XYZ file of C-alpha atoms in Angstrom:
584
model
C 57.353 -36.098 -26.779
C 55.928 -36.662 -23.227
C 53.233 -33.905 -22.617
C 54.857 -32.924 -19.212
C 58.343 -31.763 -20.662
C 55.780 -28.685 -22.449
C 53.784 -27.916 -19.861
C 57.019 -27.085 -17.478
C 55.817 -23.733 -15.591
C 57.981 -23.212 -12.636
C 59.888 -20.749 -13.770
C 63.011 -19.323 -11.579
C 63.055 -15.770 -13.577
C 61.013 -14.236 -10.130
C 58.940 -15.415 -7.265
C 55.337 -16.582 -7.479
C 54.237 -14.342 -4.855
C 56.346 -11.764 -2.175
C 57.130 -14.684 0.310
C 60.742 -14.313 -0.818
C 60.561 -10.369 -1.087
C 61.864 -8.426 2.151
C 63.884 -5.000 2.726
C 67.365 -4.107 2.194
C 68.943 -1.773 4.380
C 68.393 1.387 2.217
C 65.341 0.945 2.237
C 64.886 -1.313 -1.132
C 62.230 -3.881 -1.764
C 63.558 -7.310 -3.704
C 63.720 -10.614 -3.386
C 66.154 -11.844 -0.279
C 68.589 -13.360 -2.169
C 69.658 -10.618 -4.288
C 69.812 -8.702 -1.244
C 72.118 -11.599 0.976
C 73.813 -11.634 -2.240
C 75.509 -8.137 -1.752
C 77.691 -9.102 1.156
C 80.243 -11.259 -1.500
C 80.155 -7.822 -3.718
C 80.842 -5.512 -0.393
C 84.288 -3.466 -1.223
C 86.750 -5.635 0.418
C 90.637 -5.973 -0.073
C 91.643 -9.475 -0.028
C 94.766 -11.217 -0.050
C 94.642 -14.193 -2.074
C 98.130 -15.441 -0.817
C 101.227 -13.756 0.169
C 102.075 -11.093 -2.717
C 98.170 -10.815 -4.760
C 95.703 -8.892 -3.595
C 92.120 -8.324 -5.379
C 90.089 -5.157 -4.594
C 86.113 -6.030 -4.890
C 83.406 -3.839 -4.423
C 85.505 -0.711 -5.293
C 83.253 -0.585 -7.904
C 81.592 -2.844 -11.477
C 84.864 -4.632 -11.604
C 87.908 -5.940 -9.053
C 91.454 -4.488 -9.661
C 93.942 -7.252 -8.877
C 97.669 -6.747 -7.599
C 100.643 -9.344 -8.369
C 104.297 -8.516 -6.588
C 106.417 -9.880 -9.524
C 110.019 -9.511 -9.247
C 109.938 -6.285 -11.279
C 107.104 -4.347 -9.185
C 103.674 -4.507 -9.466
C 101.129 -5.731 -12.017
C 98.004 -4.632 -12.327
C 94.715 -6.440 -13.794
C 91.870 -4.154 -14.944
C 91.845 -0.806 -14.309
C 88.232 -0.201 -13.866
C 85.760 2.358 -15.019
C 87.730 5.770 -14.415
C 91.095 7.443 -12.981
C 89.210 7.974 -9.546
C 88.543 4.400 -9.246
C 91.711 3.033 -10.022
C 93.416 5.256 -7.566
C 91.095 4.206 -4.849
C 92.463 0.484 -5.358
C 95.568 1.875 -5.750
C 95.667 3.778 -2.378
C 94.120 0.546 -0.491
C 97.237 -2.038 -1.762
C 99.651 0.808 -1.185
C 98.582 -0.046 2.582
C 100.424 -3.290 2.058
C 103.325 -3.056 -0.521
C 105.152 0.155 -1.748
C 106.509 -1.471 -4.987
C 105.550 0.499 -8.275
C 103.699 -0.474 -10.695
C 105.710 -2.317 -13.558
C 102.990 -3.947 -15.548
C 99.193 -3.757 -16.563
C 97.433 -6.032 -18.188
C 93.394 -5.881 -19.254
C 91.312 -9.094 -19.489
C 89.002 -7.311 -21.829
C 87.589 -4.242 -22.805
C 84.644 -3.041 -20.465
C 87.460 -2.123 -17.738
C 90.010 -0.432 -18.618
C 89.551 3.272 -18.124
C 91.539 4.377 -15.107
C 94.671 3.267 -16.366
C 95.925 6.820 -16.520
C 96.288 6.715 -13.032
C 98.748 4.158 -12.895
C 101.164 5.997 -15.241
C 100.499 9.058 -13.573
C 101.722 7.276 -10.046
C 104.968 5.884 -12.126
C 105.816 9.152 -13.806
C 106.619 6.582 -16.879
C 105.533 4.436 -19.784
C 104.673 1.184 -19.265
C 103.789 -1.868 -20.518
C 99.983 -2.334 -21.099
C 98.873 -5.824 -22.459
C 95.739 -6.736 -23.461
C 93.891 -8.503 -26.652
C 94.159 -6.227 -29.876
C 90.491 -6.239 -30.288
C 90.360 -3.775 -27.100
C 90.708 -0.429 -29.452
C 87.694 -1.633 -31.931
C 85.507 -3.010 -29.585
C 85.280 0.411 -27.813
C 84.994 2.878 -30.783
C 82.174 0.412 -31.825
C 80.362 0.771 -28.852
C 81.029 4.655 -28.360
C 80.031 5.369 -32.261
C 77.517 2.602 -34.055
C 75.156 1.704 -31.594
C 76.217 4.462 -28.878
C 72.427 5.520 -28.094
C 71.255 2.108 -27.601
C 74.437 0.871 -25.565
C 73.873 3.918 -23.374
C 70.070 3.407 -22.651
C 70.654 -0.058 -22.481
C 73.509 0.339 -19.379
C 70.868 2.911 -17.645
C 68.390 0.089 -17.777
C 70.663 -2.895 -17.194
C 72.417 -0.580 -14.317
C 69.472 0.970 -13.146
C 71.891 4.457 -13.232
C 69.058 6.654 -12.925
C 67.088 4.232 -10.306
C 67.183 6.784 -6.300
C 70.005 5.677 -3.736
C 67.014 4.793 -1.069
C 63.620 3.544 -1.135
C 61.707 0.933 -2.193
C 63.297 0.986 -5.738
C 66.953 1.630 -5.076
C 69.288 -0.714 -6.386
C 70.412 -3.525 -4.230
C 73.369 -4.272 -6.136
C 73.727 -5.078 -9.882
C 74.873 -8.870 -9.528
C 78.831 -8.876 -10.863
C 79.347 -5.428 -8.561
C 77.634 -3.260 -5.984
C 77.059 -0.573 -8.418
C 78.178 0.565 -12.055
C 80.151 2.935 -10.410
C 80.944 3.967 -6.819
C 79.614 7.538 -5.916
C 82.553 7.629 -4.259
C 84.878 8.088 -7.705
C 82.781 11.082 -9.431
C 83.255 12.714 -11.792
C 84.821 9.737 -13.149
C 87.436 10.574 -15.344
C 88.205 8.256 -18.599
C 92.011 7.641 -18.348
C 91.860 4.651 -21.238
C 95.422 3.889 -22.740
C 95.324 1.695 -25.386
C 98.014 -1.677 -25.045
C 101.352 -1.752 -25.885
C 101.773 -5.244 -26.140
C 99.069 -6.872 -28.032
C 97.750 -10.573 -27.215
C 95.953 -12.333 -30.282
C 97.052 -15.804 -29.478
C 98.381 -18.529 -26.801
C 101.402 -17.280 -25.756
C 103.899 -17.542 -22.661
C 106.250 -14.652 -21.811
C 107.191 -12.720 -18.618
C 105.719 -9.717 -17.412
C 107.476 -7.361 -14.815
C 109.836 -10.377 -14.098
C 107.177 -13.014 -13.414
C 106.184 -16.209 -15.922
C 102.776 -15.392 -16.835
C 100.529 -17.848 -20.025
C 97.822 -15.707 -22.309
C 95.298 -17.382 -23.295
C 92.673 -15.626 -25.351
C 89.156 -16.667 -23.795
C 86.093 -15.162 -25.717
C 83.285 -14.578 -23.220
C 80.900 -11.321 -22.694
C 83.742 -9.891 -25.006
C 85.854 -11.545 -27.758
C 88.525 -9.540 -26.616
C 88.732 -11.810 -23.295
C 92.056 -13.232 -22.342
C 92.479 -16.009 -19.198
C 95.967 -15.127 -17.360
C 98.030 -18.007 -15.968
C 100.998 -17.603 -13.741
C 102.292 -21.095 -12.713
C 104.985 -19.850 -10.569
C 101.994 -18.908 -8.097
C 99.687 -21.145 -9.029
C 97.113 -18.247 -10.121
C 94.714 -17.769 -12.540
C 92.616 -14.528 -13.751
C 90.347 -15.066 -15.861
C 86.596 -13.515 -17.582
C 84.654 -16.777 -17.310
C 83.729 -17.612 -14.216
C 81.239 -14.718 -12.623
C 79.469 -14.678 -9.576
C 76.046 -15.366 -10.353
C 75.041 -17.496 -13.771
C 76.921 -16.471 -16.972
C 74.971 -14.199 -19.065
C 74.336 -15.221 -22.841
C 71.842 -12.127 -22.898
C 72.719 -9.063 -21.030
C 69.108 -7.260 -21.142
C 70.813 -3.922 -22.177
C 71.872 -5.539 -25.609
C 74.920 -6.979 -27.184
C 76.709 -8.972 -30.155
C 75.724 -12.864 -29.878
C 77.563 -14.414 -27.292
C 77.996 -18.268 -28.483
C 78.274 -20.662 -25.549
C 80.124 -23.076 -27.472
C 83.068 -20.996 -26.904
C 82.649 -20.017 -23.309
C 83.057 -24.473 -22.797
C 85.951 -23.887 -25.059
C 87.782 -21.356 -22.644
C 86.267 -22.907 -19.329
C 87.304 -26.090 -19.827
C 90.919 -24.868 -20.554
C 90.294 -22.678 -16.696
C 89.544 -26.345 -15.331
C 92.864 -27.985 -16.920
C 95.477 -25.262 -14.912
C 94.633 -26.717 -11.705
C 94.486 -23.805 -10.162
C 95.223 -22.803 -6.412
C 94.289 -19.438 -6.775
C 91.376 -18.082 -8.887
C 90.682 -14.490 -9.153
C 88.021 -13.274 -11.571
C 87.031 -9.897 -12.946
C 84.101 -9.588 -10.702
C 83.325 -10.862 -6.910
C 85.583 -12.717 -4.603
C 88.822 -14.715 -5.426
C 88.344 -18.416 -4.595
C 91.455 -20.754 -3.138
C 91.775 -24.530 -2.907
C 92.548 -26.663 -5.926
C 89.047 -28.556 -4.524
C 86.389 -26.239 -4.614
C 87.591 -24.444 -7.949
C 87.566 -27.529 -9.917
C 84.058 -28.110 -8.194
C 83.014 -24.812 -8.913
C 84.748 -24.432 -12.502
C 82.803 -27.803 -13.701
C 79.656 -27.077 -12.300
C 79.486 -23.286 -14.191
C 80.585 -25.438 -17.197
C 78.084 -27.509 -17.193
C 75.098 -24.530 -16.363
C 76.487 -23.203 -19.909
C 76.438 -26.547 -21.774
C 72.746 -27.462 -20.605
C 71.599 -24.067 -21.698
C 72.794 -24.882 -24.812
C 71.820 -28.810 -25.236
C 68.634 -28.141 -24.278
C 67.352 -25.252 -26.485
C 68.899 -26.843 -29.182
C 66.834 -30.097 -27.845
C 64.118 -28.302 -28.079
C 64.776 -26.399 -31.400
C 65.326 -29.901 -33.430
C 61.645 -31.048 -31.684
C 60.026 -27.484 -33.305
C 59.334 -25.749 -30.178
C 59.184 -21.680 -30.541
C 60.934 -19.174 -28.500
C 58.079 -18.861 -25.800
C 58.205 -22.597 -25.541
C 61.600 -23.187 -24.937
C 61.613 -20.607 -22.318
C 59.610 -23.837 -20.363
C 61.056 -26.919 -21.891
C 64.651 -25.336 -20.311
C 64.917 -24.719 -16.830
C 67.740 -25.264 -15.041
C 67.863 -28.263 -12.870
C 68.200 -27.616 -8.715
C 71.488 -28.959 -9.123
C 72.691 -24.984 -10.198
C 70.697 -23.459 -7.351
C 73.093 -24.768 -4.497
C 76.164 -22.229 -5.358
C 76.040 -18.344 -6.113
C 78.254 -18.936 -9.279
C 74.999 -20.319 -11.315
C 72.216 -18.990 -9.580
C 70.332 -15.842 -11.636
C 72.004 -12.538 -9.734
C 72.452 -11.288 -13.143
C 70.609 -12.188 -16.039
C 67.688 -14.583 -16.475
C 67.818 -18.064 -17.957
C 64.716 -17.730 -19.644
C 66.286 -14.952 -21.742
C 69.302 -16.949 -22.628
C 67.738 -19.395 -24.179
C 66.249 -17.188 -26.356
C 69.194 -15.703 -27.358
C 70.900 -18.912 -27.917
C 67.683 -19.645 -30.447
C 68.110 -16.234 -32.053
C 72.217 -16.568 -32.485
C 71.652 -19.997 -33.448
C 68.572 -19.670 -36.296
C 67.689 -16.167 -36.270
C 64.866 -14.579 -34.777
C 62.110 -16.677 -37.142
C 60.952 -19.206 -34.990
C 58.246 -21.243 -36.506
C 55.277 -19.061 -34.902
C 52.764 -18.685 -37.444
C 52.075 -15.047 -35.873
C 55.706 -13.721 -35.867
C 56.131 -14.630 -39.697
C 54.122 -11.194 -40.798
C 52.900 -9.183 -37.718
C 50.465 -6.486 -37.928
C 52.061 -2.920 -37.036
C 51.901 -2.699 -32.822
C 49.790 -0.044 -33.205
C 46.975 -2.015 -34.909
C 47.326 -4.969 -33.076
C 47.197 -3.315 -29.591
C 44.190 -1.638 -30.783
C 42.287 -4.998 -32.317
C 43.620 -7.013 -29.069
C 41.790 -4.370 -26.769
C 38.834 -4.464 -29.074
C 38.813 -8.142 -28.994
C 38.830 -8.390 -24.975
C 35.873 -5.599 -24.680
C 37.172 -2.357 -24.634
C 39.741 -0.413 -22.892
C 37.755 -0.662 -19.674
C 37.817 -4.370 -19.811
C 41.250 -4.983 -20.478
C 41.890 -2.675 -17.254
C 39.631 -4.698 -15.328
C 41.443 -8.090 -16.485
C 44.589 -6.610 -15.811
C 43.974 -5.619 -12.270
C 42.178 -9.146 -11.484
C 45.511 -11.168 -12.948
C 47.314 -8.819 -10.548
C 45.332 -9.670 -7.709
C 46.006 -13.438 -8.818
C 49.640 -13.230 -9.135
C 49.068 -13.690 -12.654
C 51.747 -11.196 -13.377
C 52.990 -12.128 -16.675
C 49.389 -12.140 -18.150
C 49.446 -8.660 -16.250
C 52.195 -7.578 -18.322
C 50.822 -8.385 -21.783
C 47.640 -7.058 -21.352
C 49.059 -4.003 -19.974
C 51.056 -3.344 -22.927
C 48.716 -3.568 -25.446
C 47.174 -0.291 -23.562
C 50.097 2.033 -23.544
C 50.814 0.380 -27.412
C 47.543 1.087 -28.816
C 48.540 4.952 -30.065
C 51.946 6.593 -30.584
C 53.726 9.026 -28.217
C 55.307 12.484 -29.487
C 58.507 11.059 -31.505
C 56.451 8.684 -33.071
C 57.123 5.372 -30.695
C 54.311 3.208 -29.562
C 54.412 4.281 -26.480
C 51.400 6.218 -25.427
C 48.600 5.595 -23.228
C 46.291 7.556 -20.556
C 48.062 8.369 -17.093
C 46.190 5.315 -15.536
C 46.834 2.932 -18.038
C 50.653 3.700 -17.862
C 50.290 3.266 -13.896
C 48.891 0.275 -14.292
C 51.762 -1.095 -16.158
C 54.513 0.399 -13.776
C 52.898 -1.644 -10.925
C 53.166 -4.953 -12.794
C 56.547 -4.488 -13.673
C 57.409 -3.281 -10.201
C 55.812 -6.156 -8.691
C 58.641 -8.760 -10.723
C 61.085 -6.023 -9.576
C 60.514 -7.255 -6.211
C 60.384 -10.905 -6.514
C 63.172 -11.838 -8.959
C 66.479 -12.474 -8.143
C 68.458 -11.539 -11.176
C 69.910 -7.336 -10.619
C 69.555 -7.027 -14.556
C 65.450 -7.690 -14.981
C 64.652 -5.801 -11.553
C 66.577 -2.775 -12.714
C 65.013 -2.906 -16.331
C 61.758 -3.398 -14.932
C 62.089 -0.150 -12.548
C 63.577 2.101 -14.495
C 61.023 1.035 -17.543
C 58.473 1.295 -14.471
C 59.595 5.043 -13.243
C 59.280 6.405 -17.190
C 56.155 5.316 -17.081
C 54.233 6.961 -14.000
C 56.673 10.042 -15.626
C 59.383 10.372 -12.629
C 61.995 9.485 -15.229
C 62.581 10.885 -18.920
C 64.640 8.669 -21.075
C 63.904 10.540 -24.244
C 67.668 12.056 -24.264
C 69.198 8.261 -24.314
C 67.099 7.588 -27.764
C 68.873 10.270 -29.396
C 72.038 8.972 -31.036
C 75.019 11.095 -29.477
C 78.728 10.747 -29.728
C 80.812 11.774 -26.391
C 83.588 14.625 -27.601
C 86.716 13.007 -25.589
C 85.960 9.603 -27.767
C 85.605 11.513 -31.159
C 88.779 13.654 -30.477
C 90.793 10.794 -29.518
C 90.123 8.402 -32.495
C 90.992 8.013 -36.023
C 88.757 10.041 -37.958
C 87.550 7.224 -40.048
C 85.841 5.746 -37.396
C 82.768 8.629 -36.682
C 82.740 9.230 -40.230
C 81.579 5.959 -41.034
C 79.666 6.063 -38.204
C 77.566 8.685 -39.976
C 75.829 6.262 -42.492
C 73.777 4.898 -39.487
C 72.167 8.371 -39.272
C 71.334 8.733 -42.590
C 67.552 9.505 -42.944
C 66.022 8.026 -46.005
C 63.943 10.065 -47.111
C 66.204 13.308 -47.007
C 68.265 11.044 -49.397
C 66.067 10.242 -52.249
C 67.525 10.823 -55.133
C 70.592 12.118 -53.874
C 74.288 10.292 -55.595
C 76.776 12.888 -54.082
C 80.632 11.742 -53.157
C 82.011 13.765 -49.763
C 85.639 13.652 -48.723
C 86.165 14.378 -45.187
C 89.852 15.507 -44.271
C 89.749 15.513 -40.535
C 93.209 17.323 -38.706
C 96.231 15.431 -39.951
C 94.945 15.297 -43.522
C 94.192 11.925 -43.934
C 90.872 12.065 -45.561
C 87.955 9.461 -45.769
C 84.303 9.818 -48.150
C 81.143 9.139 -48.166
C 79.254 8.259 -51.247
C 75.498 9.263 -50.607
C 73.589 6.807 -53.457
C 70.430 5.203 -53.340
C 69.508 6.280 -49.530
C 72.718 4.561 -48.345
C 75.997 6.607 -46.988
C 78.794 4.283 -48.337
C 81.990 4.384 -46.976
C 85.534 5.488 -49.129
C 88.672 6.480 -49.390
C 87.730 9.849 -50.530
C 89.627 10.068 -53.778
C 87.656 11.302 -56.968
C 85.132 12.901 -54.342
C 84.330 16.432 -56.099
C 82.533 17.440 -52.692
C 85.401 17.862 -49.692
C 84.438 19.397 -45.933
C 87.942 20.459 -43.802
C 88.188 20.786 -40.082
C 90.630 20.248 -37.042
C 89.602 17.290 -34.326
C 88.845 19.313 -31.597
C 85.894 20.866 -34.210
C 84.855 17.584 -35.522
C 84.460 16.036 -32.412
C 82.601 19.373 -31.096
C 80.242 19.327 -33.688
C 79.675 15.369 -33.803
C 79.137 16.045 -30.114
C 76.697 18.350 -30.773
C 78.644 21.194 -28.844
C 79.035 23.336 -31.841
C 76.896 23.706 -35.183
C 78.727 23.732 -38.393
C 77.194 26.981 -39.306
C 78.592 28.628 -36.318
C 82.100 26.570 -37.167
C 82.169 28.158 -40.841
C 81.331 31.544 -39.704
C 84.371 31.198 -37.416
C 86.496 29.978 -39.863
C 87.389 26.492 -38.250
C 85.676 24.555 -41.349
C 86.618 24.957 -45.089
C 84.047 23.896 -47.795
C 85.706 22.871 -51.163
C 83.208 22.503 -54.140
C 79.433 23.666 -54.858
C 78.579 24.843 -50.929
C 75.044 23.854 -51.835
C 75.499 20.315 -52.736
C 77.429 19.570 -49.652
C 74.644 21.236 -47.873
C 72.112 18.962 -49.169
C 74.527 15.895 -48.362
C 75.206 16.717 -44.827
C 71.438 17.335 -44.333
C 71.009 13.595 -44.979
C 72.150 12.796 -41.834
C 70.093 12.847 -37.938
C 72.612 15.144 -36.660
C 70.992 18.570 -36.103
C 74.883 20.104 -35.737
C 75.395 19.197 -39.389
C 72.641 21.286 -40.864
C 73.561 24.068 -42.459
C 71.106 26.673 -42.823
C-alpha cells in the first residue's frame, strides 16, 4: 500500500479556515455554499409540464400534483394538515379538479393527508408501501426519545430564526417545518391500497408502475407513469445521499440504493420529480445526473470496503475515502446534508459492526477515567486549556475538539452523564464546535454542532429530549400491543431483581397483551395464564403513557381496574422508567 493513499488529509467535511464562511441574509454565519444553496429549496410552485405541478420549499418535503383523468393525485402529504393545505391552496390557483388519489413514497411525509379528505368530503384511495404503519409506531414508541433529540439536533429546531447561528436551511428543505403551518396538526391516514411489490395498475384513471425502492426508508416506493413520461421517486436528493443521518437511524445499505437507482436510470425519464428540491426535465441531464449520484453511492461503498479488506480502522478510512472532484461539480452529490466522512463509517459499522481492529476500542476505560488520565497526561486542566486555545488559533480544530472533550468528560453532570465541566471549559468547547458550524457545508453537522454548542454555554436545555416520552395522539390511535411492548425498553434493572411476575394488559376493546417480568427482562405475551391483569380505556392508557395522568390518580377515579394481588402489580409496574406508572 502506497504511503500517500493513508496520509490523505483534505477533508471536504468543513473549510480549513473562514475564507469560504460569509453571511446569510438573517443574519447567519456558514459557509457560502450552504447559503447559495437555499435558493433551489426557496418555496416555489413549478410546473413540470402541462398537468404536474411540484410545490418545494412549502416546507421538509415537496407535495406533487398529477391531473389524471379521474382528478387529482397527490404525492406526499407533508408534515401536518396546515402544510398540506398550503400546497393545496397554491395548485388550486391552476386546476380546480378534486383530489382522486394519494399516494406516499414513504413514511417521513405523510401527515397532512387529512386535509385532502377533508377538501373531498370522501374516502379515498391512499397508496403507499405496507411498511408505512410499523415504521412510524417504531419511531413514535422504541426509540422515541432519541429520534426526537436526534431531529432537534439534525434540524437544529431549537437553533433562533436570526443571528449568527440561525439555520440557513437544512439541505433537502428550507426548514423542518414552515412557521408558517403551526400548530401543525398530524392528519396521518394510514393506506388503503398497500404496495409490497412491482406492480402496474391505474390510479385516478392514469397508468402509473410501483416499484418498491428502499432508501432512507425501506418503505420507499419509485412511481412511474409512462403515459407522461414521469417519474417520482426517494433516491435522488439534492445534495449527496445520506448513509448516516447524524440524528440516528436503522443501517441504510448502499447496495440497495444502486439496486433502485439504477432501475430510476432504465425509465428514461422526461420528467423527474423527487421528494425534496426541484423537479429536473430533459431525458439528457437526468440520465447525467441519475448516473453520476449512482456512482457517488457505489464509490462510498467500494472504497471503505477497499479499505476494510487492507485493515484500516474507522478513523482511517475517514482519509483513505474522499470523494473525487468529479462529485463536487453538481448540487446532487455535493455535502448539503450529511458528511461523507460519516458515511463511511456507517457503511464499516453496517457492514462489520462497530469493532474495528483498534487495539484501544476493544476494552475502553469508562469516559470518566479516561478524560481524567488524558488531562493528567497533557499537564493538568490548565494545560489542556492552553493547548486547546493554541490549536484554535491554528485552525487545528479537530484536535480542538478532542481535547476539549476530555474537559467537560472528566466528571458527571446531575443525571449521571459525562457531561460536566467548569463554565469556561464548556465555553471553550462551544467555540470549537461553532467554528465547524461556520465552515462546513453539510446543514446536518452545522446544526448538530450549534445546538450541541448552545447547551453548552447553557442557552439551551435538552434534558427534556433524554427522557423517553410517548406523544398521547400516537398511543390513542394504535393497537395497544404496540406501547405495551414498548414498555420492556424502560425496564430498570435493578428495580427488577428478582422479580418473575406475568401482567396482562387489556387495553379498550378487550384484546389483551402481557408482560412476563423474569430475570430483569419485560418479555412480551399474549397475556393468557397471566394471574396479574391491569384494565383501562385508550384515551387513559395513552394519558398515562403520556405522562398526562398518574395511575394513582386513574384508580382513584375509577378509569383503571386492578385484577389480582394489588401489591404485586405494584411492584411490576414500578419496574418500569415511567414515573405515571408508580403507584404509591
Amino acid at each position: 500500500m502506497r504511503e500517500a493513499e493513508l496520509m490523505i488529509t483534505r477533508s471536504m467535511s468543513f473549510a480549513p479556515d473562514d475564507a469560504e464562511t460569509t453571511i446569510g441574509p438573517s443574519g447567519q454565519v456558514g459557509h457560502k455554499d450552504l447559503v447559495a444553496h437555499t435558493a433551489r429549496l426557496s418555496r416555489q410552485l413549478y410546473e413540470v409540464r402541462s398537468g404536474v405541478w411540484c410545490m418545494v420549499g412549502n416546507g421538509l418535503s415537496n407535495q406533487t400534483f398529477i391531473e389524471a383523468p379521474e382528478g387529482l393525485i397527490v404525492i406526499d402529504t407533508g408534515e401536518s394538515v396546515e402544510e398540506m393545505r398550503a400546497a393545496l391552496d397554491e395548485v388550486r390557483q391552476h386546476t380546480a379538479s378534486n383530489v382522486a388519489a394519494v399516494i406516499y413514497t414513504h413514511f417521513h411525509y405523510v401527515a397532512g393527508t387529512q386535509a385532502l379528505l377533508d377538501d373531498v368530503g370522501a374516502e379515498i384511495p391512499i397508496w403507499g408501501h405496507p411498511g408505512i404503519v410499523s415504521n412510524l409506531q417504531r419511531v413514535g414508541s422504541e426509540v422515541s426519545a432519541a429520534g426526537g433529540r436526534g431531529i432537534v439536533h439534525q434540524f437544529g429546531l431549537l437553533l433562533p430564526s436570526e443571528g449568527p447561528d440561525a439555520t440557513i436551511n437544512v439541505g433537502l428543505g428550507l426548514e423542518f417545518r414552515s412557521s408558517d403551518h403551526a400548530p401543525f396538526t398530524s392528519g396521518f391516514v394510514p393506506p388503503t391500497n398497500l404496495v409490497d411489490r412491482a406492480m402496474s395498475t391505474t390510479v385516478a384513471g392514469l397508468a402509473v408502475e410501483f416499484t418498491p425502492a428502499p432508501s432512507d426508508a425501506d418503505d420507499s416506493i419509485t412511481i412511474w407513469f409512462p403515459d407522461l413520461s414521469l417519474c417520482v421517486n426517494n433516491l435522488v436528493w439534492p445534495a449527496l445521499y445520506n448513509v448516516f443521518p447524524i440524528r440516528g437511524e436503522e443501517y441504510r445499505d448502499p447496495r440497495v440504493l444502486l439496486e433502485g437507482l439504477e432501475h430510476l436510470a432504465g425509465l428514461d425519464a422526461e420528467y423527474l420529480v423527487g421528494a425534496h428540491g426541484p423537479p429536473l426535465t430533459g431525458r439528457e441531464q437526468i440520465a447525467v445526473e441519475v448516473e453520476t449520484y449512482r456512482d457517488s453511492i457505489q464509490f462510498l461503498w467500494d472504497q471503505t470496503v477497499r479499505g476494510i479488506n487492507r485493515g484500516l480502522t474507522t478513523d482511517e478510512l475517514t482519509r483513505f475515502v474522499q470523494l473525487p472532484d468529479d462529485y463536487g461539480t453538481t448540487y446532487f452529490t455535493r455535502q448539503f446534508y450529511g458528511i461523507a466522512e460519516h458515511h463511511v463509517r456507517q457503511i464499516h459499522a453496517g457492514l462489520r459492526g462497530w469493532f474495528d481492529g483498534d487495539e484501544a476500542k476493544l476494552l475502553p476505560l469508562a469516559p470518566v477515567e479516561r478524560a481524567k488520565r488524558l488531562i493528567e497526561g497533557f499537564g493538568g486542566v490548565e494545560s489542556v486549556r492552553a493547548k486547546v486555545a493554541e490549536a484554535l488559533d491554528a485552525n487545528d480544530v479537530r484536535w480542538a475538539i478532542e481535547m476539549a472533550s476530555w474537559l467537560i468528560h472528566r466528571d458527571v453532570d446531575g443525571s449521571g452523564r459525562a457531561d460536566a465541566g467548569d463554565s469556561e471549559d464548556r465555553e471553550l468547547l462551544a467555540r470549537a464546535l461553532r467554528i465547524v458550524a461556520q465552515r462546513t457545508t453539510a446543514a446536518n453537522l452545522r446544526s448538530w454542532c450549534l445546538t450541541r454548542a448552545q447547551e453548552l454555554e447553557g442557552s439551551l436545555d435538552l434534558a427534556r429530549f433524554r427522557i423517553h416520552r410517548f406523544n398521547q395522539r400516537e398511543v390513542a390511535s394504535s393497537p395497544p400491543e404496540v406501547y405495551v411492548k414498548a414498555l420492556r425498553v424502560l425496564l430498570v434493572p435493578d428495580r427488577a431483581a428478582g422479580v418473575d411476575e406475568h401482567l396482562r394488559f387489556v387495553v379498550g376493546d378487550r384484546s389483551s397483551i402481557g408482560l412476563h417480568v423474569r430475570r430483569c427482562v419485560a418479555v412480551p405475551t399474549n397475556g393468557e395464564g397471566a394471574d396479574l391483569g391491569i384494565e383501562l380505556d385508550r384515551q387513559t392508557w395513552a394519558s398515562i403513557l403520556a405522562n398526562k395522568l398518574t395511575l394513582e390518580d386513574a384508580l382513584a377515579a375509577g378509569s383503571v381496574q386492578i385484577h389480582g394481588d394489588v401489591a404485586r402489580v405494584r411492584t411490576v409496574l414500578g419496574c418500569f422508567d415511567l414515573e405515571s406508572l408508580a403507584m404509591r
